[in-house]
mmCIF file of C-alpha atoms (C1' of nucleotides) and ligand atoms in Angstrom:
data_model
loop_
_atom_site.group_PDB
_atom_site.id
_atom_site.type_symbol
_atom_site.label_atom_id
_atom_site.label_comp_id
_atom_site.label_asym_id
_atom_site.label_seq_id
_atom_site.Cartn_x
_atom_site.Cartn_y
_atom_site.Cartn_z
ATOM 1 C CA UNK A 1 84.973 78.744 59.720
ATOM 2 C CA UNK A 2 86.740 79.279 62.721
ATOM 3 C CA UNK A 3 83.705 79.795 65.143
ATOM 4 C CA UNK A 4 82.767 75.786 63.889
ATOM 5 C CA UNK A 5 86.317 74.714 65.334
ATOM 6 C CA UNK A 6 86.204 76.459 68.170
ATOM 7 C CA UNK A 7 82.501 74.751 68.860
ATOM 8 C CA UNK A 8 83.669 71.523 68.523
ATOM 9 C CA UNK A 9 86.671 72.369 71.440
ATOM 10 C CA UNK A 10 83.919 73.478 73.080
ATOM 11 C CA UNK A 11 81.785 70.445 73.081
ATOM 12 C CA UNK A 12 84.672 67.648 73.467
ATOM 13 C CA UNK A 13 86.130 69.640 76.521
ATOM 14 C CA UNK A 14 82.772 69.185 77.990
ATOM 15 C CA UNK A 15 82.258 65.339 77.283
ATOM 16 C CA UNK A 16 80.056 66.653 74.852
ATOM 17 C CA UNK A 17 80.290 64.940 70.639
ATOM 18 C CA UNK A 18 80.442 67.676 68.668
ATOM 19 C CA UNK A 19 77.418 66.332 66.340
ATOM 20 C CA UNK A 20 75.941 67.706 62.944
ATOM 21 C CA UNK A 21 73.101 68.945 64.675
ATOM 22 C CA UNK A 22 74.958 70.050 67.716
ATOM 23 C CA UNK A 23 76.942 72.520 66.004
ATOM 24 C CA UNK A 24 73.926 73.615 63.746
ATOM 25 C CA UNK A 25 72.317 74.422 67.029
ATOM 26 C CA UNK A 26 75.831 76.580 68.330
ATOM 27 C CA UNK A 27 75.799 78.552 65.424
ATOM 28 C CA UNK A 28 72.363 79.750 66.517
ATOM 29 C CA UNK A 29 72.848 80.345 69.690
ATOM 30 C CA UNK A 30 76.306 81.495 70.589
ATOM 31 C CA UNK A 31 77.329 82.935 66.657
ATOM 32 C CA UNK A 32 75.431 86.170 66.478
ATOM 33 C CA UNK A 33 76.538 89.979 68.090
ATOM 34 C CA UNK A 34 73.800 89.929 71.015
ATOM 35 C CA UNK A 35 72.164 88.255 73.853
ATOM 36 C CA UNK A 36 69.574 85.829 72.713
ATOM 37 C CA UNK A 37 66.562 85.147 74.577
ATOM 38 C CA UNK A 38 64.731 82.227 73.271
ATOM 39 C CA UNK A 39 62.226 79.227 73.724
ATOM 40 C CA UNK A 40 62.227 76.229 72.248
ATOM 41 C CA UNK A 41 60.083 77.426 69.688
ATOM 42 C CA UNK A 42 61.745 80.029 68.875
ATOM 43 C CA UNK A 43 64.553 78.367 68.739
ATOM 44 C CA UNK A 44 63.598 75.421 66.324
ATOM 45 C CA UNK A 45 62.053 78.296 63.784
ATOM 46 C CA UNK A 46 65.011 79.818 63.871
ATOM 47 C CA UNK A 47 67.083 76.679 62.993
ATOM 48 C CA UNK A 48 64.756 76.292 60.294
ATOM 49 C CA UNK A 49 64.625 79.408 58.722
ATOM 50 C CA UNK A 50 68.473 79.495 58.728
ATOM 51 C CA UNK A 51 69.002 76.310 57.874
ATOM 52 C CA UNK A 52 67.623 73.773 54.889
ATOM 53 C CA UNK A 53 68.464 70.662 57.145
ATOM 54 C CA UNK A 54 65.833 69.618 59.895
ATOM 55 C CA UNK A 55 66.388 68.856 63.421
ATOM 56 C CA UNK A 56 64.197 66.986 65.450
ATOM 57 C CA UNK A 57 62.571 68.501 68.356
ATOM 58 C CA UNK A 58 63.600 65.985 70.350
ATOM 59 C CA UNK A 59 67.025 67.073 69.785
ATOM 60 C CA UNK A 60 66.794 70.472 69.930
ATOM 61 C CA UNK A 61 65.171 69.947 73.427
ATOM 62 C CA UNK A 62 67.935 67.517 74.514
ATOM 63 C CA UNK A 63 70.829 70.036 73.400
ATOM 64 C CA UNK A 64 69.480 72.860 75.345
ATOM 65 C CA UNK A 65 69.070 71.076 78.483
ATOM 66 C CA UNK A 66 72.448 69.742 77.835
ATOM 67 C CA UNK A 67 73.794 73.093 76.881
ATOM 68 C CA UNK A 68 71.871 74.447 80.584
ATOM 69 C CA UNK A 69 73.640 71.511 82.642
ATOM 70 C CA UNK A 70 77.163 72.518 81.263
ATOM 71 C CA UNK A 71 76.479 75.953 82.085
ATOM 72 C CA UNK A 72 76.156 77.547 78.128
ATOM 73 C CA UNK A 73 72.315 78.427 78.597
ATOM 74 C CA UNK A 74 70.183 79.944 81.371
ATOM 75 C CA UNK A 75 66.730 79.313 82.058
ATOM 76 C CA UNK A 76 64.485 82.238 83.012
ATOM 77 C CA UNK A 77 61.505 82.967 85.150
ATOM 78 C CA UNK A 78 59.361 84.344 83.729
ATOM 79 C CA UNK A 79 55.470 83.916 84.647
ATOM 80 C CA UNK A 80 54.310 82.130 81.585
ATOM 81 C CA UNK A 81 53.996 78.146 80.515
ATOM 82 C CA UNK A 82 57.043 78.429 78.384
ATOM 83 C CA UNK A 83 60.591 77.660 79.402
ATOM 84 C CA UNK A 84 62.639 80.584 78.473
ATOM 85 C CA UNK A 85 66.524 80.297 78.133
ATOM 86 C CA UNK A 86 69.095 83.033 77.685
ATOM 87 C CA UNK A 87 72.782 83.079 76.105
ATOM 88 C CA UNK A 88 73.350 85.740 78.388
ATOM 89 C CA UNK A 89 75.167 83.326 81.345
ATOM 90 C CA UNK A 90 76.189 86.376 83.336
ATOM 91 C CA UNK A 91 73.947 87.732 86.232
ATOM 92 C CA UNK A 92 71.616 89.746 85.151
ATOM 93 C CA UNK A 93 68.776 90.789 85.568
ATOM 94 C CA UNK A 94 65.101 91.203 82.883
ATOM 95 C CA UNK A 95 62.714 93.302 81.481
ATOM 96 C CA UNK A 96 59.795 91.142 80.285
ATOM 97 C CA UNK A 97 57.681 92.929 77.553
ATOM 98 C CA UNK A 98 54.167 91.462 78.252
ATOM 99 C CA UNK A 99 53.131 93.247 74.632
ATOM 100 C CA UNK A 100 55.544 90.660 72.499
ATOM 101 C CA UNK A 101 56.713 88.504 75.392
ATOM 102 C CA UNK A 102 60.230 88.630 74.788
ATOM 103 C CA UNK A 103 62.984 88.924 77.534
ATOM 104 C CA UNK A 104 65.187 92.201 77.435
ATOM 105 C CA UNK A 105 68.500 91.983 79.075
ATOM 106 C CA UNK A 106 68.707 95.121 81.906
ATOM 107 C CA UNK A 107 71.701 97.217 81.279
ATOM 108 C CA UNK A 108 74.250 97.072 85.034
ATOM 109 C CA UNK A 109 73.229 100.761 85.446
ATOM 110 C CA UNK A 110 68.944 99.562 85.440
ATOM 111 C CA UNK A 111 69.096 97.823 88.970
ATOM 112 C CA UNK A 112 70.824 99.542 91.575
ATOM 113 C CA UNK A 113 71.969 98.753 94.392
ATOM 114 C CA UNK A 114 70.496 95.261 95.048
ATOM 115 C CA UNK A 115 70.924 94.033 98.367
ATOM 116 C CA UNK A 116 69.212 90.808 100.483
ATOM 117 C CA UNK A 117 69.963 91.019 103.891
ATOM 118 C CA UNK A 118 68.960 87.877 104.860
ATOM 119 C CA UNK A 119 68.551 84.243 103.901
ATOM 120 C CA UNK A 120 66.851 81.190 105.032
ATOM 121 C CA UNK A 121 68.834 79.697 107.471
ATOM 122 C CA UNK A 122 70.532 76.489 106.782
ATOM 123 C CA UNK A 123 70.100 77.356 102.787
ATOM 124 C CA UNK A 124 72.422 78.646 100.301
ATOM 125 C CA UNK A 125 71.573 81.697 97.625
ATOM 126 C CA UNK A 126 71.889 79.946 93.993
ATOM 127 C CA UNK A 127 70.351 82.922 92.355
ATOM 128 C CA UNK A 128 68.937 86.389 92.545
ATOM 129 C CA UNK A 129 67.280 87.551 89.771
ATOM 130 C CA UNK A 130 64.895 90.864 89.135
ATOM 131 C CA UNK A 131 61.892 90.437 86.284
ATOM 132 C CA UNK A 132 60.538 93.960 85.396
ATOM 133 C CA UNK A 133 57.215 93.111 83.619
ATOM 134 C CA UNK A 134 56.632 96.294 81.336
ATOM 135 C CA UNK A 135 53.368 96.447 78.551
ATOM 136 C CA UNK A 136 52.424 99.129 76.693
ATOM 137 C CA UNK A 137 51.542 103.171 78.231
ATOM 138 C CA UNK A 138 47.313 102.094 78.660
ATOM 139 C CA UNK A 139 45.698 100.383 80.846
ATOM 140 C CA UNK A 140 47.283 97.187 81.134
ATOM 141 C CA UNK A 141 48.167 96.893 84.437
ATOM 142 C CA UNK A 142 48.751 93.482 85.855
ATOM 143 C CA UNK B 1 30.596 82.395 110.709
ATOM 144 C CA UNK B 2 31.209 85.467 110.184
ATOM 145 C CA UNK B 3 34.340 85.375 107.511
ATOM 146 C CA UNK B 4 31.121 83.691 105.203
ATOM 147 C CA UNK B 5 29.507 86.460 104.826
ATOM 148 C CA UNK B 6 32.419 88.451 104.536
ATOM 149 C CA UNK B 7 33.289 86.358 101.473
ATOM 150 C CA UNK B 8 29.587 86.459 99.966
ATOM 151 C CA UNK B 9 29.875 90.085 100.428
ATOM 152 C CA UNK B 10 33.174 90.031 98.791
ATOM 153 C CA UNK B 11 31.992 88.205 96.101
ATOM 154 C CA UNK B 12 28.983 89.922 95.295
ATOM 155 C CA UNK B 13 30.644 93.335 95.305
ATOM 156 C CA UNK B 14 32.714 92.211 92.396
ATOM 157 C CA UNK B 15 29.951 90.919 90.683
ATOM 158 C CA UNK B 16 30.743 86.805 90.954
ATOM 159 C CA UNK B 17 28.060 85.033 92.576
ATOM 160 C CA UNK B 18 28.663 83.645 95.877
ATOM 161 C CA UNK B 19 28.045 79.805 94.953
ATOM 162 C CA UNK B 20 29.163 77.069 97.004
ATOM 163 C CA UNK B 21 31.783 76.270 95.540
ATOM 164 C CA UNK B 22 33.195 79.815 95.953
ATOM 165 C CA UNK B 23 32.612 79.738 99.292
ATOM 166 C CA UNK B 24 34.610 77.174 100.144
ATOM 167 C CA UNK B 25 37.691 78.296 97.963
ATOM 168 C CA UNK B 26 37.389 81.399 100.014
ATOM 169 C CA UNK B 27 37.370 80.069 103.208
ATOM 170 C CA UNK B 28 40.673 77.144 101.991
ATOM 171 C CA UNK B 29 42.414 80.561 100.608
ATOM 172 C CA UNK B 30 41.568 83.685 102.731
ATOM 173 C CA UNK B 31 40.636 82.143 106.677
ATOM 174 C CA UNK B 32 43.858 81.435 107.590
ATOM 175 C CA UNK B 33 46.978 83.416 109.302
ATOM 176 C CA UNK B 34 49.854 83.455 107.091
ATOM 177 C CA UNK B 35 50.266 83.998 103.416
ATOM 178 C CA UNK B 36 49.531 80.980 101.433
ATOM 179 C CA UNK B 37 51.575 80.212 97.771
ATOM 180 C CA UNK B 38 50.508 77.640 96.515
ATOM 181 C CA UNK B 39 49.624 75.559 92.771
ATOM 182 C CA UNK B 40 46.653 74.557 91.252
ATOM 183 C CA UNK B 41 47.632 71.338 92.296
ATOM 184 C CA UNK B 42 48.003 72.389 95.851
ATOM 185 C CA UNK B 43 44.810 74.073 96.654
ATOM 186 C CA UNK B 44 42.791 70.944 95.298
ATOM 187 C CA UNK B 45 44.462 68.809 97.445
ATOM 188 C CA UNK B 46 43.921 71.371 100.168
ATOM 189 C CA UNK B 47 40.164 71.786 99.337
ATOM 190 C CA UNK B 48 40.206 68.131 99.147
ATOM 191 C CA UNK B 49 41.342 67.766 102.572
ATOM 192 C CA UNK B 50 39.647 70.498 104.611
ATOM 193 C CA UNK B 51 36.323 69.590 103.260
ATOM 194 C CA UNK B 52 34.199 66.573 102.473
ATOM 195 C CA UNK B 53 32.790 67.583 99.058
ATOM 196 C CA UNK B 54 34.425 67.727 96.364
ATOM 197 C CA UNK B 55 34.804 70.732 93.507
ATOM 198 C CA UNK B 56 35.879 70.305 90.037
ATOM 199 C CA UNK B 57 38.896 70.866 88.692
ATOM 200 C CA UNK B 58 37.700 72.702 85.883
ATOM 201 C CA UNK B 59 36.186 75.325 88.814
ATOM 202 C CA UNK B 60 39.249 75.506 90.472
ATOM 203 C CA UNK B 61 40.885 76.644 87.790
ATOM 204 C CA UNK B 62 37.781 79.174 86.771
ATOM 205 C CA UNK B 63 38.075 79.874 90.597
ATOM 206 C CA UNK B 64 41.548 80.842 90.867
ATOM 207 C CA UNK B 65 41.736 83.034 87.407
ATOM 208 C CA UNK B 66 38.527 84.684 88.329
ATOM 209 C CA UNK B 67 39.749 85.660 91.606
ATOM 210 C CA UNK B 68 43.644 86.654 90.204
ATOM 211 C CA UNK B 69 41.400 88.991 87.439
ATOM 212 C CA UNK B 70 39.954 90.691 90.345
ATOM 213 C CA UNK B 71 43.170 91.338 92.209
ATOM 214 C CA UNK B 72 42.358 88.781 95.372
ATOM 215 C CA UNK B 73 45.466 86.608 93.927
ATOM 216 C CA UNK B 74 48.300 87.185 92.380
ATOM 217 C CA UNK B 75 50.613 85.271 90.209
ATOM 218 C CA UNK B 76 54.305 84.329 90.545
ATOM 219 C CA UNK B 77 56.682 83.856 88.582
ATOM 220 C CA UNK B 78 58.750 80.976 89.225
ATOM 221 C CA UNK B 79 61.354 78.376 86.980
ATOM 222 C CA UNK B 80 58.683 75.719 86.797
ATOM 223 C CA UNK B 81 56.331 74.425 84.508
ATOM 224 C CA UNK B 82 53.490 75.149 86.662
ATOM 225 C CA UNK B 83 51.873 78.542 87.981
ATOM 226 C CA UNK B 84 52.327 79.755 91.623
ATOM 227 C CA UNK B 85 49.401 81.840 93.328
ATOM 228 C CA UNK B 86 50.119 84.189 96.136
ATOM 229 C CA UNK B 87 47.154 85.627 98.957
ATOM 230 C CA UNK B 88 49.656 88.416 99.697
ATOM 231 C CA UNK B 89 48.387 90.683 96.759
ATOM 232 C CA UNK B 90 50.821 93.332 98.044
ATOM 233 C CA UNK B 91 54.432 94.339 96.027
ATOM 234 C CA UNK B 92 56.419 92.122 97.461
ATOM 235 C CA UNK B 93 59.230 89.561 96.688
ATOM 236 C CA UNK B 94 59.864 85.990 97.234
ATOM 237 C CA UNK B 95 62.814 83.442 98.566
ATOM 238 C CA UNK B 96 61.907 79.896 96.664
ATOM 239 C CA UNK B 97 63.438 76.654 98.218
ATOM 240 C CA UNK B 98 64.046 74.344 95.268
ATOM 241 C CA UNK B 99 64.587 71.493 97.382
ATOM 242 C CA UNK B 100 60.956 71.608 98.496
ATOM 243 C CA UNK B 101 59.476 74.146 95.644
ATOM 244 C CA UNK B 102 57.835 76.269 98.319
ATOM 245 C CA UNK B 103 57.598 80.183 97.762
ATOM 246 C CA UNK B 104 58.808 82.293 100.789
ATOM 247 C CA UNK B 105 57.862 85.835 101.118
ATOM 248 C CA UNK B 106 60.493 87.960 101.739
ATOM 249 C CA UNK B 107 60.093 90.561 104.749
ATOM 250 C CA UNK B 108 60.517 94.325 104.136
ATOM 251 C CA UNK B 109 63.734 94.465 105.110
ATOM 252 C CA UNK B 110 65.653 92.035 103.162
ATOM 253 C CA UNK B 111 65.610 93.988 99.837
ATOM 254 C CA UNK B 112 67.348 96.926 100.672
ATOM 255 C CA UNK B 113 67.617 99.752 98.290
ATOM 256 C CA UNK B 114 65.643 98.517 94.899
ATOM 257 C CA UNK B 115 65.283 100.887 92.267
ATOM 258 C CA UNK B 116 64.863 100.870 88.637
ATOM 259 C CA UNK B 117 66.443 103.667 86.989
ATOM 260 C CA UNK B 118 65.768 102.968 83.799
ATOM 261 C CA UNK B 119 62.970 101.632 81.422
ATOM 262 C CA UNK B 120 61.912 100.744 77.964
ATOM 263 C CA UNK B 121 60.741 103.985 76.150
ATOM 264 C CA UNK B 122 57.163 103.762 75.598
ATOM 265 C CA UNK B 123 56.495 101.122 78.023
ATOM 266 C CA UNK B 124 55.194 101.574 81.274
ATOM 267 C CA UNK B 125 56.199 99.314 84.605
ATOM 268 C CA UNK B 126 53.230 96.887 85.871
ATOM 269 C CA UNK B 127 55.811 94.977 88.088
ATOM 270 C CA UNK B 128 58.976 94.372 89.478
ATOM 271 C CA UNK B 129 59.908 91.385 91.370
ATOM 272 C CA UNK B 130 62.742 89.541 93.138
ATOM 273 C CA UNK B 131 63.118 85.861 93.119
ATOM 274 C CA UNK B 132 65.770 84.680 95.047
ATOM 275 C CA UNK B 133 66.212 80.924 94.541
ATOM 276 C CA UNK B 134 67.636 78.997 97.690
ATOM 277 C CA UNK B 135 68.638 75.157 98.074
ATOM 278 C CA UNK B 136 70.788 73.077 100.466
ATOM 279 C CA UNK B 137 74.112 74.333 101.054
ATOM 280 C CA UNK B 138 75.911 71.360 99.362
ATOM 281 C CA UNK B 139 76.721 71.801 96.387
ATOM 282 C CA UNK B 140 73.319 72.372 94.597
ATOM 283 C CA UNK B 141 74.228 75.398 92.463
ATOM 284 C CA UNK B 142 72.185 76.512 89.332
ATOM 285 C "C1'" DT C 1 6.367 82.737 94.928
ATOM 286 C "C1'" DC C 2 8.137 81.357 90.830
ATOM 287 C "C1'" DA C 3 9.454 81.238 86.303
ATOM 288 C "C1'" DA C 4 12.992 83.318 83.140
ATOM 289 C "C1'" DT C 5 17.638 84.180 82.491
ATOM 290 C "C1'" DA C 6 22.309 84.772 82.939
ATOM 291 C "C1'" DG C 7 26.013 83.001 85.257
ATOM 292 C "C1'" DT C 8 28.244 78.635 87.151
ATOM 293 C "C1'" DT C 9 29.694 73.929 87.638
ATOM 294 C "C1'" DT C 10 31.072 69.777 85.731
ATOM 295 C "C1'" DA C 11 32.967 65.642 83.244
ATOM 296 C "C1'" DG C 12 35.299 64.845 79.761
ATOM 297 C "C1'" DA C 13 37.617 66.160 75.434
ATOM 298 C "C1'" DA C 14 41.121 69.049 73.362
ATOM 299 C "C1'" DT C 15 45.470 71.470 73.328
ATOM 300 C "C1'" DA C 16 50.222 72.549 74.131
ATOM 301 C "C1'" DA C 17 54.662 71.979 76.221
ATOM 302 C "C1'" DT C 18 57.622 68.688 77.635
ATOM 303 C "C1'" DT C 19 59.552 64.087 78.463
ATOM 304 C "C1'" DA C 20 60.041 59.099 77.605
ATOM 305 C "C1'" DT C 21 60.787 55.132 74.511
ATOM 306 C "C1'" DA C 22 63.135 52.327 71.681
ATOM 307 C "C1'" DA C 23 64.912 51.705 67.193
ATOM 308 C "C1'" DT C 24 68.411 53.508 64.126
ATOM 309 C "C1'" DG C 25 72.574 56.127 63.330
ATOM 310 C "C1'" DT C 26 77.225 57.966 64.275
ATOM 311 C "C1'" DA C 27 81.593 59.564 66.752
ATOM 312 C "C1'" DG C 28 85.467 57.970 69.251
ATOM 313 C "C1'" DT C 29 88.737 54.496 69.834
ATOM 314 C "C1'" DA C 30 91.603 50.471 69.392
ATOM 315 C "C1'" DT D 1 87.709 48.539 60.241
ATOM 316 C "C1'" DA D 2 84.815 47.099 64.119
ATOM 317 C "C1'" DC D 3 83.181 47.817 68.523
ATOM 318 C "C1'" DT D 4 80.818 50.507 71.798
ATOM 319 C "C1'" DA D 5 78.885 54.229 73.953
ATOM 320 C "C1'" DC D 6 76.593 58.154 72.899
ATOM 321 C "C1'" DA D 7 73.146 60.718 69.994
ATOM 322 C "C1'" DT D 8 69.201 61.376 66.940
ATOM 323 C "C1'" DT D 9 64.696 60.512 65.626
ATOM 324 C "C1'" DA D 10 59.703 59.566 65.111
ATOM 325 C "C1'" DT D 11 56.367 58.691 67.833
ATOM 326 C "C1'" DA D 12 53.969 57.778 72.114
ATOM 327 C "C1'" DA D 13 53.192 59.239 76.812
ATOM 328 C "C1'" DT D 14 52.660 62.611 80.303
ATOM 329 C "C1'" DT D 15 51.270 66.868 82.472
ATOM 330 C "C1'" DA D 16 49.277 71.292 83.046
ATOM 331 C "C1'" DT D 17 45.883 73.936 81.329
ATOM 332 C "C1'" DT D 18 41.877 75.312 78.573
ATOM 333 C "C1'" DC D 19 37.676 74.301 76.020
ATOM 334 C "C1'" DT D 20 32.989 72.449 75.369
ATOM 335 C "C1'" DA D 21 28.487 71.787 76.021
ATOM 336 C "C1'" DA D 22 25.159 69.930 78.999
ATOM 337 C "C1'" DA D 23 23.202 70.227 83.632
ATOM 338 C "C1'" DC D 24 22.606 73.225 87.548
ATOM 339 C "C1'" DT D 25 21.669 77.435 90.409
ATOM 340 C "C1'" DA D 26 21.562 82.357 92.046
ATOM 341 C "C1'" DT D 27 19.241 86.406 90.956
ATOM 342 C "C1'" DT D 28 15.475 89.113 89.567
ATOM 343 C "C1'" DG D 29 11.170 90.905 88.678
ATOM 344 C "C1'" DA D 30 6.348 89.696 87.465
HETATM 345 MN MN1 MN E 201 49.747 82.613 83.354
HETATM 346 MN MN1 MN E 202 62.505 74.032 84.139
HETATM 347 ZN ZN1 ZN E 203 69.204 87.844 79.602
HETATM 348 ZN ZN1 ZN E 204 54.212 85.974 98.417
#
DNA sequence: TCAATAGTTTAGAATAATTATAATGTAGTA
DNA sequence: TACTACATTATAATTATTCTAAACTATTGA
């Protein structure tokens, strides 16, 4: 398992130990072909399904906001009382399915031509980031 | 006052009863010059302030989703574990200062050129907005 | 004018997401 | 191996929000 070695470089290079659980938790996030767009929820299920050991929540919660602070996750915005968090570290920018309420990454070509003009003076820009809320063709508007 | 009646009017016309309570929400949200964004959190304190009385929590919160359902608020969506609330019900977009946690509207002219040219198939756009997330220029990034 | 009624307010309980605590366990290192 | 700092865990605490059900009030029409 090459992916597992290359975890644990990973984690040491970033003062991180490269626990059991910590590399239970990489191979859910980062070992799969796309983006993944997740809360913690989500998350934990998914270690459980794909996994027979358990993880505390406790943990899980602690590794992702570790995994955010080193710069492996994003959190998103997204107008709801969930945290959502993104493997997708790149910016970009969301389509937010209010049917399902999951996240969908927006192809380069989606947004074009996104320009601010001006800032708050005296602050810096840390982020721009476009949500496109989308629901189904009826009469859900808002 | 004339704004009161305005409000009862207001009210009545979308069929919520113009009680006290209402009133005075009104008057904290929709008598004043600029745009205010603002938590639940906020307003009480605010209502708290201005007036003498005070108003439940629990009505607040009634308050504020009854008036969001009938398009006088809208909702933001912002990193944070709590909900933002907007008076400018309009399509616009929003600067937020996370040294303070204060939503800025943006003016007209600082998103230049925004389109969408794509969408999900079958799904139909409620709304598209820009947060642009500001802080000190040290080196807060993220 | 004045009940009847439906809608509203309220305190407090319940829920859900997240964070804190503090005891136990483990990885790194000498 | 033994020490130490870091990590995991169950559980408690916290926080925002929603629910509940009893008391209150605006509206209406007799
Ligand atoms: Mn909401
Ligand atoms: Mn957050
Ligand atoms: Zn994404
Ligand atoms: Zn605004």
């Amino acid at each position: 398992m090459s992916k597992n070695s290359e975890f644990i470089d990973k984690l040491r290079l970033s003062g991180l130990r490269p626990t059991k659980q910590r590399l239970k938790i990489c191979e859910v996030l980062f070992d799969r072909e796309k983006t993944f767009h997740f809360t913690i929820n989500d998350l934990a299920k998914n270690i459980s399904d794909k996994i027979g050991e358990k993880i505390s929540l406790a943990t899980v919660y602690n590794t992702v906001h570790a995994f955010k602070n080193k710069g492996y996750l994003k959190e998103i915005s997204v107008n709801s009382h969930k945290s959502y968090f993104d493997t997708n570290i790149t910016n970009h920018h969301h389509f937010f399915d209010q049917d399902t309420n999951q996240l969908i990454d927006c192809d380069e070509d989606v947004i074009e031509n996104l320009k601010v003009k001006k800032n708050i003076t005296g602050k810096k820009i840390s982020s721009i980031e476009v949500l496109i809320k989308v629901a189904t063709d009826n009469q859900n508007q808002k």
